[in-house]
mmCIF file of C-alpha atoms in Angstrom:
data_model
loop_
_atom_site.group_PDB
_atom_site.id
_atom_site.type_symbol
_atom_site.label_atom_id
_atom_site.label_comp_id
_atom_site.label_asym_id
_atom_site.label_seq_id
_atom_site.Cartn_x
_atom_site.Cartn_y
_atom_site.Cartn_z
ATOM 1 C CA UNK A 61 -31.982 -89.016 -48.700
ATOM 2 C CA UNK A 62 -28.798 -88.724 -50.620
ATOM 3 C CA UNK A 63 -25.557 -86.427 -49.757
ATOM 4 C CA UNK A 64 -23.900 -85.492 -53.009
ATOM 5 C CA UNK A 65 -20.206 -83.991 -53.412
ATOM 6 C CA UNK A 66 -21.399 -82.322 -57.043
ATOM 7 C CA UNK A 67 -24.162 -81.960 -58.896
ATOM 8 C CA UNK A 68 -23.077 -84.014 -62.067
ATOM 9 C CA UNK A 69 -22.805 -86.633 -58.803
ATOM 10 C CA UNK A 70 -26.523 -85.384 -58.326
ATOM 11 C CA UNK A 71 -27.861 -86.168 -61.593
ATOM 12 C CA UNK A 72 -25.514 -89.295 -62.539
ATOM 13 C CA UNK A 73 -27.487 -91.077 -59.405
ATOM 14 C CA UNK A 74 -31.411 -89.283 -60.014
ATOM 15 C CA UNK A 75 -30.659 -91.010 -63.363
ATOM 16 C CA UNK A 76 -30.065 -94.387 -62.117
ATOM 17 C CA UNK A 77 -33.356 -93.891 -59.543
ATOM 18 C CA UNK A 78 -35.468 -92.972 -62.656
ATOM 19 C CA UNK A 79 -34.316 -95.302 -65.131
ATOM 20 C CA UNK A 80 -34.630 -98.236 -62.497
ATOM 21 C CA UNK A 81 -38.264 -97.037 -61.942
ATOM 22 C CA UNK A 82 -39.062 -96.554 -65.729
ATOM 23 C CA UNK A 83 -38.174 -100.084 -66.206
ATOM 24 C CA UNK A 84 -40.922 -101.422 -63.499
ATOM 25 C CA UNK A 85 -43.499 -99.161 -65.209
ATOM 26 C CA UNK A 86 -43.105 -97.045 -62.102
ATOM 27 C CA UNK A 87 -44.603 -93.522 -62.554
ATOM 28 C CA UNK A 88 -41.610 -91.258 -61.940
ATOM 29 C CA UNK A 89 -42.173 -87.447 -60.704
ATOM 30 C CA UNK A 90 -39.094 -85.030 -60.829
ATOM 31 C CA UNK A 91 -39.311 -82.091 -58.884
ATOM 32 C CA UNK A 92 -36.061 -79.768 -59.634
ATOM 33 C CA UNK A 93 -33.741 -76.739 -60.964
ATOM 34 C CA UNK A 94 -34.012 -76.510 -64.174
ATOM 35 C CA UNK A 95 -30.304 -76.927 -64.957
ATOM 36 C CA UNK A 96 -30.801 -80.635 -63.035
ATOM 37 C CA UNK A 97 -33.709 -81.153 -65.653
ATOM 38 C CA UNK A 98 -32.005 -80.663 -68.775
ATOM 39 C CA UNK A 99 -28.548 -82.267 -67.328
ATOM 40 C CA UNK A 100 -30.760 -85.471 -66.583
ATOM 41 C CA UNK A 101 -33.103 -85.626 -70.038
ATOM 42 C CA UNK A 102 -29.813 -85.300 -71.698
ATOM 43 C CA UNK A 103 -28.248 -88.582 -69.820
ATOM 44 C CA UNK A 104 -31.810 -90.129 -69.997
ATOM 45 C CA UNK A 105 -31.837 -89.696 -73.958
ATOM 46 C CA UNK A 106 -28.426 -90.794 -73.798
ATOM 47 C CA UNK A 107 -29.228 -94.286 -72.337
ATOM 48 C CA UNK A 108 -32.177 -94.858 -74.405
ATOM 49 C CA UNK A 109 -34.749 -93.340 -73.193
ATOM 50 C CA UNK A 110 -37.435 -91.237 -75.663
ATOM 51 C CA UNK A 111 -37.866 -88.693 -73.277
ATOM 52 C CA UNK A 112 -40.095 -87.048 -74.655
ATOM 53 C CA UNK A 113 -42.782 -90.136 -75.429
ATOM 54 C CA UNK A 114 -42.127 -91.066 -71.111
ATOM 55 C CA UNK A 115 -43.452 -87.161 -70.520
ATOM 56 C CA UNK A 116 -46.195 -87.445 -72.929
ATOM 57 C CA UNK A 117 -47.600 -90.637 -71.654
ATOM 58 C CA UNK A 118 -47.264 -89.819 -68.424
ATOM 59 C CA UNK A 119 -44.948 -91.811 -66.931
ATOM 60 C CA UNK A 120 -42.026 -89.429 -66.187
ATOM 61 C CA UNK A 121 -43.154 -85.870 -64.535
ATOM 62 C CA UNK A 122 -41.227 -83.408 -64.512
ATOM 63 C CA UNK A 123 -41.843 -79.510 -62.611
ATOM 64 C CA UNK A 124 -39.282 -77.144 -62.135
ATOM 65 C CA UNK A 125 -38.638 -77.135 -58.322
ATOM 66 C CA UNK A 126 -38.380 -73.431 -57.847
ATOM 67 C CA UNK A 127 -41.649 -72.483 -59.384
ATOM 68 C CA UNK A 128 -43.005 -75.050 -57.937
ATOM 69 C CA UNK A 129 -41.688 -74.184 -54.166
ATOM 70 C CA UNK A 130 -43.038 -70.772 -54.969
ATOM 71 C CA UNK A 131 -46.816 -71.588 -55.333
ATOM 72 C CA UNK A 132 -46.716 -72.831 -51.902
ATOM 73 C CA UNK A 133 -44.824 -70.711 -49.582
ATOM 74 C CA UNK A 134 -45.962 -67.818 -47.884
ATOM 75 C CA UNK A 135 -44.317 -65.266 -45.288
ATOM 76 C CA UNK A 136 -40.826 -67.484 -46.082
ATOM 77 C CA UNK A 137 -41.874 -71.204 -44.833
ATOM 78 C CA UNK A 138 -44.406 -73.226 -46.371
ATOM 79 C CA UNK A 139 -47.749 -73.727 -46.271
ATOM 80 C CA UNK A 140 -48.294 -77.091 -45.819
ATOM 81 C CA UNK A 141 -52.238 -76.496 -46.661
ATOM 82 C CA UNK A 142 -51.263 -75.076 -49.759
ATOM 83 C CA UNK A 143 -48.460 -78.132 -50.247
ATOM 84 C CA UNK A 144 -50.865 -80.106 -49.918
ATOM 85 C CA UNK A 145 -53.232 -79.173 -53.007
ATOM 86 C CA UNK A 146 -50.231 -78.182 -54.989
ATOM 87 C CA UNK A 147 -47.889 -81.516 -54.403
ATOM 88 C CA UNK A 148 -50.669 -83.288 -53.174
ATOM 89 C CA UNK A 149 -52.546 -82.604 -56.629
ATOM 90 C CA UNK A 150 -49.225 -84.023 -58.339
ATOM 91 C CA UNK A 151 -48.980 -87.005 -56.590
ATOM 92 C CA UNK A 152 -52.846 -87.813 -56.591
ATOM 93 C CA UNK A 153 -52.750 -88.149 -60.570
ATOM 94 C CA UNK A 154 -49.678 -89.743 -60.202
ATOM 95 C CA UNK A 155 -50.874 -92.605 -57.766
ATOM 96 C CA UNK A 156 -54.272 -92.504 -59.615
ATOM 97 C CA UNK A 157 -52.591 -94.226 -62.705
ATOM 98 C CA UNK A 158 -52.412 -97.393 -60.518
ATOM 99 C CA UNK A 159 -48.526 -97.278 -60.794
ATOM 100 C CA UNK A 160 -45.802 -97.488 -57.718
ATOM 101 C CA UNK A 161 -44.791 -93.684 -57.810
ATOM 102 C CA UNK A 162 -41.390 -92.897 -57.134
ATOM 103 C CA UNK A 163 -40.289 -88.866 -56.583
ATOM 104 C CA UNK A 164 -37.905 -86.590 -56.590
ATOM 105 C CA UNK A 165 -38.020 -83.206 -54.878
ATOM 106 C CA UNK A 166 -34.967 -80.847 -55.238
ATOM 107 C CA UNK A 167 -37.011 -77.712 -52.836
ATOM 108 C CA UNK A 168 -35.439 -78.960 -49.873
ATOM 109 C CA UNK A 169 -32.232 -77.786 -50.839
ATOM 110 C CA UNK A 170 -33.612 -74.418 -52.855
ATOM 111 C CA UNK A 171 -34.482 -73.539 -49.138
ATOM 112 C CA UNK A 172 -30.827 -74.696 -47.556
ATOM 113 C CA UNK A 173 -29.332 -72.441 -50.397
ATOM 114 C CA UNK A 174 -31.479 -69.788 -48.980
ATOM 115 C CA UNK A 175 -30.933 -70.662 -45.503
ATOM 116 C CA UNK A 176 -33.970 -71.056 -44.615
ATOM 117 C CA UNK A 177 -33.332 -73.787 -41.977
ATOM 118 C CA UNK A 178 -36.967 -73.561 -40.155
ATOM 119 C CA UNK A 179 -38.969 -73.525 -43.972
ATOM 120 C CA UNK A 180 -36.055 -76.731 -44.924
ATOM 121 C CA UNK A 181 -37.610 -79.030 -42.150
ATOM 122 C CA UNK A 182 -41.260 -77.666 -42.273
ATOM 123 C CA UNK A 183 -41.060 -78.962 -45.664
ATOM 124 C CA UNK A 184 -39.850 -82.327 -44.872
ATOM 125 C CA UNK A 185 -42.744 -82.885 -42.378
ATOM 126 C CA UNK A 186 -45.335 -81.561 -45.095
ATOM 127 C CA UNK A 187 -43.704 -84.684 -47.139
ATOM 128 C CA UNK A 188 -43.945 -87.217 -44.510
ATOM 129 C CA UNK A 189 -47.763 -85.752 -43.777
ATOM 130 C CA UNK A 190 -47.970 -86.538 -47.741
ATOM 131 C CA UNK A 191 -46.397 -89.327 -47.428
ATOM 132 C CA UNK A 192 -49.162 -90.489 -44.868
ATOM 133 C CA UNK A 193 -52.108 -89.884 -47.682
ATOM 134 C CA UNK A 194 -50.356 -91.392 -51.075
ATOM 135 C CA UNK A 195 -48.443 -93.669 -51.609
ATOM 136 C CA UNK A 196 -44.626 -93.174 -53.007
ATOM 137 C CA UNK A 197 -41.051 -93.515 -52.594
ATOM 138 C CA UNK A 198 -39.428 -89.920 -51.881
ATOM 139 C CA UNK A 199 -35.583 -89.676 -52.818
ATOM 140 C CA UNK A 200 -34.487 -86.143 -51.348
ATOM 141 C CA UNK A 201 -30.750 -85.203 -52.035
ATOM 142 C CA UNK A 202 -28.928 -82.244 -50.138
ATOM 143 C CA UNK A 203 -25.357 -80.970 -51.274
ATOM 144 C CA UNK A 204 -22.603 -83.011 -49.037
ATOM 145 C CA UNK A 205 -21.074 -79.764 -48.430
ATOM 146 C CA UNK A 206 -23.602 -77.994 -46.316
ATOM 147 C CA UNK A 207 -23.485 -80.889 -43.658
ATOM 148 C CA UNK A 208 -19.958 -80.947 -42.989
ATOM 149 C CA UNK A 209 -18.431 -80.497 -39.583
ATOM 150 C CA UNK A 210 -17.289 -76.712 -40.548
ATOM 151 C CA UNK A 211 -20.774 -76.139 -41.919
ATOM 152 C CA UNK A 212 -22.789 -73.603 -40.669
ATOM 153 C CA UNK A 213 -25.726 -75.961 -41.418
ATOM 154 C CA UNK A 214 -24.326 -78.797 -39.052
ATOM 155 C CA UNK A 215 -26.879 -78.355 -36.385
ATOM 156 C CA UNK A 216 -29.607 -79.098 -38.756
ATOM 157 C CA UNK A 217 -28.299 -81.893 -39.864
ATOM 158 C CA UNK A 218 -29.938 -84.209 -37.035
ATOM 159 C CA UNK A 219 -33.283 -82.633 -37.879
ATOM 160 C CA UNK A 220 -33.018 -82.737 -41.014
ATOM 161 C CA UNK A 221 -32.125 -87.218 -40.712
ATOM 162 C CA UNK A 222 -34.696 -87.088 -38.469
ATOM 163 C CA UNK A 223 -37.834 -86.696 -41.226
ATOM 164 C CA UNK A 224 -35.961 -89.554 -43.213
ATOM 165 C CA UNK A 225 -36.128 -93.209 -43.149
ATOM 166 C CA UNK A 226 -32.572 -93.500 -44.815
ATOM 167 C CA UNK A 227 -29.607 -91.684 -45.283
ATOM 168 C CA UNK A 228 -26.887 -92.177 -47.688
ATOM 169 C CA UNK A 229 -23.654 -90.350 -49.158
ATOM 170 C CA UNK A 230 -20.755 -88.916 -47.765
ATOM 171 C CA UNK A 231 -21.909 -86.594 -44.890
ATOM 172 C CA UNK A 232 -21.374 -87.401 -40.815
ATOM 173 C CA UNK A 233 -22.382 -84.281 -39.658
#
Protein backbone atom coordinates (compact mmCIF):
# COMPACT_ATOMS: atom_id res chain seq x y z
CA UNK A 1 0.00 0.00 0.00
CA UNK A 2 1.43 3.28 -1.05
CA UNK A 3 0.45 6.98 0.31
CA UNK A 4 1.01 9.44 -2.49
CA UNK A 5 1.21 13.42 -2.11
CA UNK A 6 0.10 13.75 -6.12
CA UNK A 7 -0.87 11.80 -8.66
CA UNK A 8 2.11 12.43 -11.13
CA UNK A 9 3.80 10.95 -7.59
CA UNK A 10 1.12 8.12 -8.27
CA UNK A 11 2.06 7.19 -11.64
CA UNK A 12 5.98 8.07 -11.51
CA UNK A 13 6.07 5.00 -8.79
CA UNK A 14 3.08 2.42 -10.63
CA UNK A 15 5.69 2.94 -13.41
CA UNK A 16 8.64 1.77 -11.61
CA UNK A 17 6.32 -1.38 -10.07
CA UNK A 18 5.39 -2.29 -13.72
CA UNK A 19 8.49 -1.84 -15.48
CA UNK A 20 10.37 -3.86 -12.65
CA UNK A 21 7.76 -6.65 -13.22
CA UNK A 22 7.89 -6.46 -17.11
CA UNK A 23 11.49 -7.13 -16.87
CA UNK A 24 10.98 -10.62 -14.81
CA UNK A 25 8.36 -11.61 -17.42
CA UNK A 26 5.91 -10.90 -14.63
CA UNK A 27 2.29 -10.61 -15.93
CA UNK A 28 1.30 -7.10 -14.86
CA UNK A 29 -2.60 -6.16 -14.34
CA UNK A 30 -3.52 -2.37 -13.98
CA UNK A 31 -6.68 -1.64 -12.57
CA UNK A 32 -7.30 2.37 -12.76
CA UNK A 33 -8.79 5.97 -13.83
CA UNK A 34 -8.36 6.41 -17.00
CA UNK A 35 -6.35 9.64 -16.73
CA UNK A 36 -3.69 7.25 -14.52
CA UNK A 37 -3.76 4.93 -17.71
CA UNK A 38 -2.81 7.21 -20.32
CA UNK A 39 -0.36 9.30 -17.82
CA UNK A 40 1.46 5.83 -17.26
CA UNK A 41 1.48 4.31 -21.15
CA UNK A 42 2.86 7.66 -21.92
CA UNK A 43 5.96 7.28 -19.28
CA UNK A 44 5.99 3.49 -20.17
CA UNK A 45 6.51 4.37 -24.02
CA UNK A 46 8.78 6.87 -22.83
CA UNK A 47 11.24 4.39 -21.18
CA UNK A 48 11.08 1.91 -23.85
CA UNK A 49 8.44 0.08 -23.56
CA UNK A 50 6.09 -0.94 -26.90
CA UNK A 51 3.10 -0.64 -25.07
CA UNK A 52 1.08 -1.65 -27.19
CA UNK A 53 2.96 -5.22 -28.22
CA UNK A 54 3.05 -5.82 -23.79
CA UNK A 55 -1.09 -5.41 -24.10
CA UNK A 56 -1.35 -7.52 -27.08
CA UNK A 57 0.65 -10.37 -25.80
CA UNK A 58 -0.69 -10.30 -22.73
CA UNK A 59 1.64 -9.39 -20.43
CA UNK A 60 0.49 -5.91 -19.28
CA UNK A 61 -3.50 -5.66 -18.47
CA UNK A 62 -4.95 -2.89 -18.28
CA UNK A 63 -9.10 -2.09 -17.14
CA UNK A 64 -10.32 1.12 -16.34
CA UNK A 65 -10.96 1.00 -12.53
CA UNK A 66 -14.27 2.75 -12.50
CA UNK A 67 -16.04 0.55 -14.95
CA UNK A 68 -14.61 -2.02 -13.57
CA UNK A 69 -15.74 -1.16 -9.74
CA UNK A 70 -19.12 -0.72 -11.32
CA UNK A 71 -19.79 -4.35 -12.54
CA UNK A 72 -19.44 -5.41 -9.07
CA UNK A 73 -21.12 -3.24 -6.64
CA UNK A 74 -24.54 -3.30 -5.70
CA UNK A 75 -26.77 -1.20 -3.13
CA UNK A 76 -23.25 1.06 -2.69
CA UNK A 77 -20.63 -1.70 -1.27
CA UNK A 78 -19.46 -4.54 -3.13
CA UNK A 79 -20.34 -7.73 -3.83
CA UNK A 80 -17.66 -9.75 -3.09
CA UNK A 81 -19.54 -12.82 -5.00
CA UNK A 82 -19.71 -10.79 -7.90
CA UNK A 83 -15.78 -9.55 -7.23
CA UNK A 84 -15.03 -12.59 -7.27
CA UNK A 85 -16.07 -13.72 -10.97
CA UNK A 86 -15.33 -10.28 -12.22
CA UNK A 87 -11.58 -9.77 -10.60
CA UNK A 88 -11.37 -13.21 -9.91
CA UNK A 89 -11.91 -13.95 -13.79
CA UNK A 90 -8.95 -11.33 -14.37
CA UNK A 91 -6.61 -12.72 -12.24
CA UNK A 92 -7.40 -16.48 -13.14
CA UNK A 93 -6.14 -15.83 -16.87
CA UNK A 94 -3.60 -13.88 -15.51
CA UNK A 95 -2.08 -16.61 -13.11
CA UNK A 96 -3.07 -19.23 -15.77
CA UNK A 97 -0.17 -17.94 -18.06
CA UNK A 98 2.22 -19.55 -15.50
CA UNK A 99 3.70 -16.02 -14.76
CA UNK A 100 4.24 -14.26 -11.08
CA UNK A 101 1.26 -11.70 -11.42
CA UNK A 102 1.73 -8.48 -9.99
CA UNK A 103 -1.55 -5.85 -9.72
CA UNK A 104 -2.65 -2.76 -9.41
CA UNK A 105 -6.11 -1.70 -8.26
CA UNK A 106 -6.93 2.08 -8.12
CA UNK A 107 -11.08 1.21 -6.78
CA UNK A 108 -10.04 1.52 -3.37
CA UNK A 109 -9.61 5.03 -3.62
CA UNK A 110 -12.68 5.64 -6.35
CA UNK A 111 -14.66 4.58 -3.15
CA UNK A 112 -12.57 7.03 -0.53
CA UNK A 113 -13.34 9.83 -3.16
CA UNK A 114 -16.87 8.83 -2.72
CA UNK A 115 -16.68 8.31 0.87
CA UNK A 116 -17.72 5.30 0.98
CA UNK A 117 -15.65 4.21 4.03
CA UNK A 118 -17.69 0.77 4.80
CA UNK A 119 -17.63 -0.30 0.62
CA UNK A 120 -13.41 1.05 0.90
CA UNK A 121 -12.61 -1.81 3.46
CA UNK A 122 -15.22 -4.42 2.21
CA UNK A 123 -13.21 -4.20 -0.81
CA UNK A 124 -9.92 -4.73 0.71
CA UNK A 125 -11.13 -7.98 2.42
CA UNK A 126 -12.69 -9.20 -1.03
CA UNK A 127 -8.80 -8.75 -2.14
CA UNK A 128 -7.25 -10.54 0.65
CA UNK A 129 -10.21 -13.40 0.16
CA UNK A 130 -8.68 -13.21 -3.58
CA UNK A 131 -5.65 -13.09 -2.49
CA UNK A 132 -6.29 -16.50 -0.61
CA UNK A 133 -7.32 -18.33 -4.15
CA UNK A 134 -4.51 -16.83 -6.73
CA UNK A 135 -1.61 -16.03 -6.44
CA UNK A 136 -0.24 -12.20 -6.85
CA UNK A 137 1.37 -9.26 -5.48
CA UNK A 138 -1.37 -6.40 -4.86
CA UNK A 139 0.13 -2.73 -4.79
CA UNK A 140 -2.93 -0.49 -3.57
CA UNK A 141 -2.14 3.34 -3.38
CA UNK A 142 -4.51 5.89 -1.49
CA UNK A 143 -3.99 9.80 -1.82
CA UNK A 144 -1.61 10.95 1.31
CA UNK A 145 -4.04 13.60 1.86
CA UNK A 146 -7.10 11.75 2.98
CA UNK A 147 -5.09 10.12 5.94
CA UNK A 148 -3.81 13.09 7.51
CA UNK A 149 -4.41 14.02 11.10
CA UNK A 150 -7.11 16.85 9.97
CA UNK A 151 -8.66 14.26 7.67
CA UNK A 152 -12.00 13.36 8.01
CA UNK A 153 -10.87 9.88 6.84
CA UNK A 154 -8.35 9.46 9.85
CA UNK A 155 -10.35 6.92 11.67
CA UNK A 156 -10.21 4.61 8.80
CA UNK A 157 -6.95 4.75 8.45
CA UNK A 158 -6.18 1.80 11.04
CA UNK A 159 -8.70 -0.32 9.15
CA UNK A 160 -7.78 0.43 6.24
CA UNK A 161 -3.51 -0.78 7.36
CA UNK A 162 -5.15 -3.40 8.82
CA UNK A 163 -6.08 -5.50 5.31
CA UNK A 164 -2.34 -4.73 4.28
CA UNK A 165 0.83 -6.48 4.79
CA UNK A 166 2.87 -3.16 4.16
CA UNK A 167 2.51 0.33 4.24
CA UNK A 168 4.57 2.95 2.72
CA UNK A 169 4.55 6.86 1.91
CA UNK A 170 4.08 9.79 3.80
CA UNK A 171 0.90 9.26 5.94
CA UNK A 172 0.88 8.65 10.08
CA UNK A 173 -2.56 8.91 10.51
Amino acid sequence: MYFYPLDEELVVSLLEYIVTGLAQRDTCVVMARPQTLINLNKKLRAVGVNVDSVLHTGEYITFDAEELLARFMCRGMPNCREFLKEVGGVMSSATGRGRPVRAFGDMEALLLDQQNIAGLVSLERCWNDLMKVHAFSLYCAYPEAAFQPDSKHNAVFQDVCDCHTEAVGGATG
